[in-house]
mmCIF file of C-alpha atoms in Angstrom:
data_model
loop_
_atom_site.group_PDB
_atom_site.id
_atom_site.type_symbol
_atom_site.label_atom_id
_atom_site.label_comp_id
_atom_site.label_asym_id
_atom_site.label_seq_id
_atom_site.Cartn_x
_atom_site.Cartn_y
_atom_site.Cartn_z
ATOM 1 C CA ASP U 158 20.707 0.459 141.605
ATOM 2 C CA SER U 159 21.454 -2.252 138.737
ATOM 3 C CA GLY U 160 17.458 -2.723 138.140
ATOM 4 C CA VAL U 161 17.179 -6.392 139.713
ATOM 5 C CA THR U 162 15.212 -6.799 142.587
ATOM 6 C CA GLN U 163 15.224 -9.482 145.041
ATOM 7 C CA THR U 164 13.080 -10.494 147.815
ATOM 8 C CA PRO U 165 13.255 -11.211 150.722
ATOM 9 C CA LYS U 166 16.733 -9.608 151.644
ATOM 10 C CA HIS U 167 16.765 -11.666 154.849
ATOM 11 C CA LEU U 168 15.715 -14.968 155.488
ATOM 12 C CA ILE U 169 15.703 -16.916 158.755
ATOM 13 C CA THR U 170 14.312 -20.218 158.974
ATOM 14 C CA ALA U 171 14.991 -23.897 160.341
ATOM 15 C CA THR U 172 16.699 -27.199 159.306
ATOM 16 C CA GLY U 173 14.468 -29.228 157.378
ATOM 17 C CA GLN U 174 12.289 -26.510 156.244
ATOM 18 C CA ARG U 175 11.457 -24.920 152.633
ATOM 19 C CA VAL U 176 11.883 -21.512 151.530
ATOM 20 C CA THR U 177 11.166 -19.377 147.987
ATOM 21 C CA LEU U 178 13.512 -16.364 146.749
ATOM 22 C CA ARG U 179 12.308 -14.197 144.249
ATOM 23 C CA CYS U 180 13.871 -12.375 141.364
ATOM 24 C CA SER U 181 12.604 -9.950 139.046
ATOM 25 C CA PRO U 182 15.017 -9.142 136.031
ATOM 26 C CA ARG U 183 15.899 -5.857 134.602
ATOM 27 C CA SER U 184 13.195 -4.746 131.928
ATOM 28 C CA GLY U 185 14.030 -6.616 128.760
ATOM 29 C CA ASP U 186 16.395 -9.086 130.418
ATOM 30 C CA LEU U 187 15.381 -12.688 129.439
ATOM 31 C CA SER U 188 18.159 -14.500 131.064
ATOM 32 C CA VAL U 189 18.156 -15.080 134.636
ATOM 33 C CA TYR U 190 21.120 -16.544 136.464
ATOM 34 C CA TRP U 191 21.308 -17.797 140.244
ATOM 35 C CA TYR U 192 24.092 -17.822 142.335
ATOM 36 C CA GLN U 193 25.332 -18.679 145.595
ATOM 37 C CA GLN U 194 27.880 -16.996 147.858
ATOM 38 C CA SER U 195 29.417 -18.749 150.778
ATOM 39 C CA LEU U 196 32.586 -18.149 152.455
ATOM 40 C CA ASP U 197 34.238 -21.534 151.550
ATOM 41 C CA GLN U 198 33.040 -21.737 148.187
ATOM 42 C CA GLY U 199 32.926 -18.236 146.994
ATOM 43 C CA LEU U 200 30.447 -17.371 144.361
ATOM 44 C CA GLN U 201 29.266 -20.124 142.684
ATOM 45 C CA PHE U 202 26.656 -20.384 139.534
ATOM 46 C CA LEU U 203 23.776 -22.363 140.159
ATOM 47 C CA ILE U 204 21.184 -22.535 137.259
ATOM 48 C CA GLN U 205 20.150 -20.298 134.098
ATOM 49 C CA TYR U 206 16.765 -19.712 132.789
ATOM 50 C CA TYR U 207 15.852 -18.063 129.366
ATOM 51 C CA ASN U 208 12.692 -17.051 128.378
ATOM 52 C CA GLY U 209 10.994 -19.361 130.713
ATOM 53 C CA GLU U 210 13.150 -22.609 129.774
ATOM 54 C CA GLU U 211 16.316 -23.917 131.796
ATOM 55 C CA ARG U 212 19.314 -23.317 129.753
ATOM 56 C CA ALA U 213 22.119 -24.137 132.201
ATOM 57 C CA LYS U 214 22.816 -25.748 135.292
ATOM 58 C CA GLY U 215 26.118 -25.697 137.743
ATOM 59 C CA ASN U 216 26.361 -27.402 140.989
ATOM 60 C CA ILE U 217 23.034 -26.911 142.197
ATOM 61 C CA LEU U 218 21.633 -29.380 144.984
ATOM 62 C CA GLU U 219 18.690 -32.030 143.825
ATOM 63 C CA ARG U 220 16.885 -30.035 146.594
ATOM 64 C CA PHE U 221 17.362 -27.136 145.189
ATOM 65 C CA SER U 222 14.830 -25.993 142.096
ATOM 66 C CA ALA U 223 13.854 -22.803 139.997
ATOM 67 C CA GLN U 224 11.629 -21.901 137.765
ATOM 68 C CA GLN U 225 10.945 -18.510 135.449
ATOM 69 C CA PHE U 226 7.786 -17.481 134.935
ATOM 70 C CA PRO U 227 6.015 -16.023 131.651
ATOM 71 C CA ASP U 228 6.319 -12.307 133.151
ATOM 72 C CA LEU U 229 10.191 -13.494 133.328
ATOM 73 C CA HIS U 230 10.395 -13.098 137.362
ATOM 74 C CA SER U 231 12.439 -16.134 138.649
ATOM 75 C CA GLU U 232 12.190 -18.051 142.316
ATOM 76 C CA LEU U 233 14.317 -20.579 143.818
ATOM 77 C CA ASN U 234 13.015 -22.919 145.569
ATOM 78 C CA LEU U 235 15.167 -24.754 148.503
ATOM 79 C CA SER U 236 14.047 -27.119 150.482
ATOM 80 C CA SER U 237 14.850 -29.723 153.592
ATOM 81 C CA LEU U 238 17.498 -26.996 154.326
ATOM 82 C CA GLU U 239 20.533 -27.862 156.139
ATOM 83 C CA LEU U 240 22.907 -25.501 157.949
ATOM 84 C CA GLY U 241 25.200 -25.758 155.243
ATOM 85 C CA ASP U 242 22.823 -23.694 152.942
ATOM 86 C CA SER U 243 23.030 -20.546 154.766
ATOM 87 C CA ALA U 244 24.809 -18.216 152.265
ATOM 88 C CA LEU U 245 23.932 -15.180 150.059
ATOM 89 C CA TYR U 246 22.045 -16.031 146.884
ATOM 90 C CA PHE U 247 22.041 -13.894 144.227
ATOM 91 C CA CYS U 248 20.002 -13.408 140.983
ATOM 92 C CA ALA U 249 21.591 -11.887 137.913
ATOM 93 C CA SER U 250 20.335 -10.957 134.735
ATOM 94 C CA SER U 251 21.392 -10.123 130.935
ATOM 95 C CA VAL U 252 19.834 -9.258 127.903
ATOM 96 C CA ALA U 253 19.343 -11.960 125.211
ATOM 97 C CA TRP U 254 22.326 -12.509 122.631
ATOM 98 C CA SER U 255 21.132 -12.532 119.112
ATOM 99 C CA SER U 256 22.906 -14.474 116.359
ATOM 100 C CA GLY U 257 23.140 -11.175 114.783
ATOM 101 C CA GLY U 258 25.830 -10.321 117.203
ATOM 102 C CA ALA U 259 24.349 -7.582 119.068
ATOM 103 C CA GLY U 260 23.520 -7.851 123.148
ATOM 104 C CA THR U 261 25.830 -8.091 125.511
ATOM 105 C CA ASP U 262 26.940 -10.763 128.090
ATOM 106 C CA THR U 263 26.695 -8.169 130.887
ATOM 107 C CA GLN U 264 24.875 -9.649 133.594
ATOM 108 C CA TYR U 265 23.817 -7.181 136.220
ATOM 109 C CA PHE U 266 23.347 -9.002 139.911
ATOM 110 C CA GLY U 267 20.824 -7.821 142.611
ATOM 111 C CA PRO U 268 21.352 -7.251 146.246
ATOM 112 C CA GLY U 269 20.755 -10.790 147.256
ATOM 113 C CA THR U 270 18.824 -12.874 149.813
ATOM 114 C CA ARG U 271 20.951 -13.448 152.894
ATOM 115 C CA LEU U 272 19.569 -17.043 154.227
ATOM 116 C CA THR U 273 20.249 -18.220 157.574
ATOM 117 C CA VAL U 274 19.489 -21.466 158.672
ATOM 118 C CA LEU U 275 19.437 -22.271 162.578
ATOM 119 C CA GLN M 236 38.770 -27.117 133.932
ATOM 120 C CA GLN M 237 36.431 -24.711 134.410
ATOM 121 C CA GLN M 238 38.381 -23.317 137.743
ATOM 122 C CA VAL M 239 39.771 -19.351 137.596
ATOM 123 C CA LYS M 240 42.368 -18.904 139.990
ATOM 124 C CA GLN M 241 42.775 -15.479 141.622
ATOM 125 C CA SER M 242 45.651 -13.812 143.762
ATOM 126 C CA PRO M 243 46.187 -12.079 146.077
ATOM 127 C CA GLN M 244 43.391 -13.190 148.860
ATOM 128 C CA SER M 245 43.909 -9.556 150.492
ATOM 129 C CA LEU M 246 45.658 -6.688 149.218
ATOM 130 C CA ILE M 247 46.655 -3.347 151.219
ATOM 131 C CA VAL M 248 47.595 -0.517 149.395
ATOM 132 C CA GLN M 249 48.301 3.537 150.266
ATOM 133 C CA LYS M 250 45.977 5.925 148.603
ATOM 134 C CA GLY M 251 47.832 7.171 144.818
ATOM 135 C CA GLY M 252 49.339 3.481 145.031
ATOM 136 C CA ILE M 253 48.312 0.736 142.127
ATOM 137 C CA SER M 254 46.414 -2.208 142.917
ATOM 138 C CA ILE M 255 47.294 -5.274 140.990
ATOM 139 C CA ILE M 256 45.142 -8.412 141.246
ATOM 140 C CA ASN M 257 45.845 -11.266 138.787
ATOM 141 C CA CYS M 258 43.514 -14.119 137.620
ATOM 142 C CA ALA M 259 44.250 -17.129 135.494
ATOM 143 C CA TYR M 260 42.081 -19.851 133.775
ATOM 144 C CA GLU M 261 42.367 -23.087 131.987
ATOM 145 C CA ASN M 262 39.410 -23.402 129.942
ATOM 146 C CA THR M 263 40.440 -21.975 126.641
ATOM 147 C CA ALA M 264 36.858 -21.664 125.497
ATOM 148 C CA PHE M 265 36.349 -18.908 127.980
ATOM 149 C CA ASP M 266 35.969 -15.597 125.638
ATOM 150 C CA TYR M 267 34.479 -12.998 127.898
ATOM 151 C CA PHE M 268 36.618 -12.106 131.358
ATOM 152 C CA PRO M 269 34.718 -9.452 133.688
ATOM 153 C CA TRP M 270 35.858 -8.054 136.589
ATOM 154 C CA TYR M 271 33.050 -7.448 139.321
ATOM 155 C CA GLN M 272 33.367 -5.057 142.446
ATOM 156 C CA GLN M 273 31.432 -6.188 145.706
ATOM 157 C CA PHE M 274 30.845 -3.811 148.391
ATOM 158 C CA PRO M 275 29.630 -5.330 151.838
ATOM 159 C CA GLY M 276 26.108 -6.052 151.701
ATOM 160 C CA LYS M 277 25.791 -5.516 148.172
ATOM 161 C CA GLY M 278 25.803 -7.526 144.955
ATOM 162 C CA PRO M 279 28.772 -7.588 142.769
ATOM 163 C CA ALA M 280 28.500 -5.010 139.706
ATOM 164 C CA LEU M 281 30.340 -4.895 136.582
ATOM 165 C CA LEU M 282 33.532 -2.723 136.951
ATOM 166 C CA ILE M 283 34.959 -3.532 133.440
ATOM 167 C CA ALA M 284 35.485 -6.743 130.818
ATOM 168 C CA ILE M 285 37.588 -7.441 127.943
ATOM 169 C CA ARG M 286 37.490 -10.440 124.991
ATOM 170 C CA PRO M 287 40.300 -12.107 124.164
ATOM 171 C CA ASP M 288 40.621 -10.508 120.802
ATOM 172 C CA VAL M 289 42.614 -7.621 122.586
ATOM 173 C CA SER M 290 45.171 -7.328 124.904
ATOM 174 C CA GLU M 291 44.516 -4.151 127.137
ATOM 175 C CA LYS M 292 41.140 -2.195 127.905
ATOM 176 C CA LYS M 293 41.260 1.043 129.852
ATOM 177 C CA GLU M 294 38.090 2.551 131.584
ATOM 178 C CA GLY M 295 39.122 5.484 133.991
ATOM 179 C CA ARG M 296 41.324 4.335 136.559
ATOM 180 C CA PHE M 297 40.836 0.622 135.814
ATOM 181 C CA THR M 298 42.765 -1.427 133.122
ATOM 182 C CA ILE M 299 42.454 -5.150 132.337
ATOM 183 C CA SER M 300 45.535 -6.726 130.972
ATOM 184 C CA PHE M 301 45.344 -10.042 129.056
ATOM 185 C CA ASN M 302 47.790 -12.444 128.040
ATOM 186 C CA LYS M 303 46.053 -15.036 126.080
ATOM 187 C CA SER M 304 48.772 -17.203 125.585
ATOM 188 C CA ALA M 305 49.237 -17.545 129.000
ATOM 189 C CA LYS M 306 45.866 -17.614 129.884
ATOM 190 C CA GLN M 307 46.211 -14.723 132.356
ATOM 191 C CA PHE M 308 44.506 -11.688 133.191
ATOM 192 C CA SER M 309 44.905 -8.910 135.501
ATOM 193 C CA LEU M 310 43.023 -5.806 136.862
ATOM 194 C CA HIS M 311 45.025 -2.478 137.288
ATOM 195 C CA ILE M 312 43.678 0.220 139.663
ATOM 196 C CA MET M 313 45.426 3.398 139.479
ATOM 197 C CA ASP M 314 45.713 6.081 141.809
ATOM 198 C CA SER M 315 43.979 3.689 144.208
ATOM 199 C CA GLN M 316 41.252 5.663 146.575
ATOM 200 C CA PRO M 317 39.792 4.685 149.888
ATOM 201 C CA GLY M 318 36.550 4.112 148.054
ATOM 202 C CA ASP M 319 38.088 1.402 146.269
ATOM 203 C CA SER M 320 38.316 -0.387 149.166
ATOM 204 C CA ALA M 321 35.757 -3.505 148.318
ATOM 205 C CA THR M 322 36.173 -7.319 147.277
ATOM 206 C CA TYR M 323 37.091 -7.458 143.729
ATOM 207 C CA PHE M 324 36.316 -10.925 141.553
ATOM 208 C CA CYS M 325 37.559 -12.013 138.312
ATOM 209 C CA ALA M 326 35.214 -13.945 136.059
ATOM 210 C CA ALA M 327 35.069 -15.752 132.763
ATOM 211 C CA SER M 328 32.666 -17.279 130.768
ATOM 212 C CA HIS M 329 31.703 -18.570 127.383
ATOM 213 C CA ARG M 330 29.029 -18.648 124.854
ATOM 214 C CA ARG M 331 27.798 -21.818 123.392
ATOM 215 C CA GLY M 332 26.296 -22.603 119.997
ATOM 216 C CA ALA M 333 26.168 -21.129 116.970
ATOM 217 C CA GLY M 334 24.284 -17.804 117.579
ATOM 218 C CA GLY M 335 21.182 -17.978 119.274
ATOM 219 C CA THR M 336 21.020 -17.561 123.314
ATOM 220 C CA SER M 337 24.335 -16.602 125.156
ATOM 221 C CA TYR M 338 24.408 -19.178 127.851
ATOM 222 C CA GLY M 339 27.155 -17.089 129.862
ATOM 223 C CA LYS M 340 27.362 -18.827 133.246
ATOM 224 C CA LEU M 341 30.277 -16.961 134.994
ATOM 225 C CA THR M 342 33.048 -18.837 136.577
ATOM 226 C CA PHE M 343 34.364 -16.729 139.518
ATOM 227 C CA GLY M 344 37.682 -16.541 140.691
ATOM 228 C CA GLN M 345 37.937 -16.658 144.970
ATOM 229 C CA GLY M 346 38.094 -13.089 145.099
ATOM 230 C CA THR M 347 40.667 -10.312 146.644
ATOM 231 C CA ILE M 348 39.745 -7.963 149.381
ATOM 232 C CA LEU M 349 41.360 -4.587 148.760
ATOM 233 C CA THR M 350 41.946 -2.193 151.504
ATOM 234 C CA VAL M 351 43.259 1.208 150.302
ATOM 235 C CA HIS M 352 44.646 3.218 153.443
ATOM 236 C CA PRO M 353 44.151 7.202 153.311
#
């Protein structure tokens, strides 16, 4: 158990709909990353938040958005869903890396949310 | 320039044999190279990681070999066991900025499906 939780585990919805995926990072981790895993694209970075602020963006579609709340949990919102959005969505968290050199780059992944768009 | 290329796509090894998975990267700014193991229905889990200031790191049966000049790194699994059967991903990331928060978004290889026969 990585300590990262994601809900729901499975999500089945129709094209055009909107869904919200939720992630709770490990206790003490300030950074949250979202990744998408599909058969054709592999594991791809979507977006990163650190302590409530967006820090890095990958190949995230404009129909997708995310945020990190004061309690550090994060939500990934997917709207106007298309068949091609069907994938596994993973959240990962890592401890803050300080300028003093302490910390780690290790990212701990949650169990994922399997999204199926019909 | 952000790509990480992984080979082979699949690998079949007999119990007790050595499994070798290779990765190559292009971005010389990468400074952290982890390997993740993923079982079906689970999130990726960190197996072992290396930084470019060392050429080899060993943890139990798992060894990373790193060749900075060739921009290649590999995972060796000694005495492979049926329980090692999983998908393995190499990845790379880099910190940005002088101190402060690690961005650390991971760029993943395409994955290798390892099957260890008893």
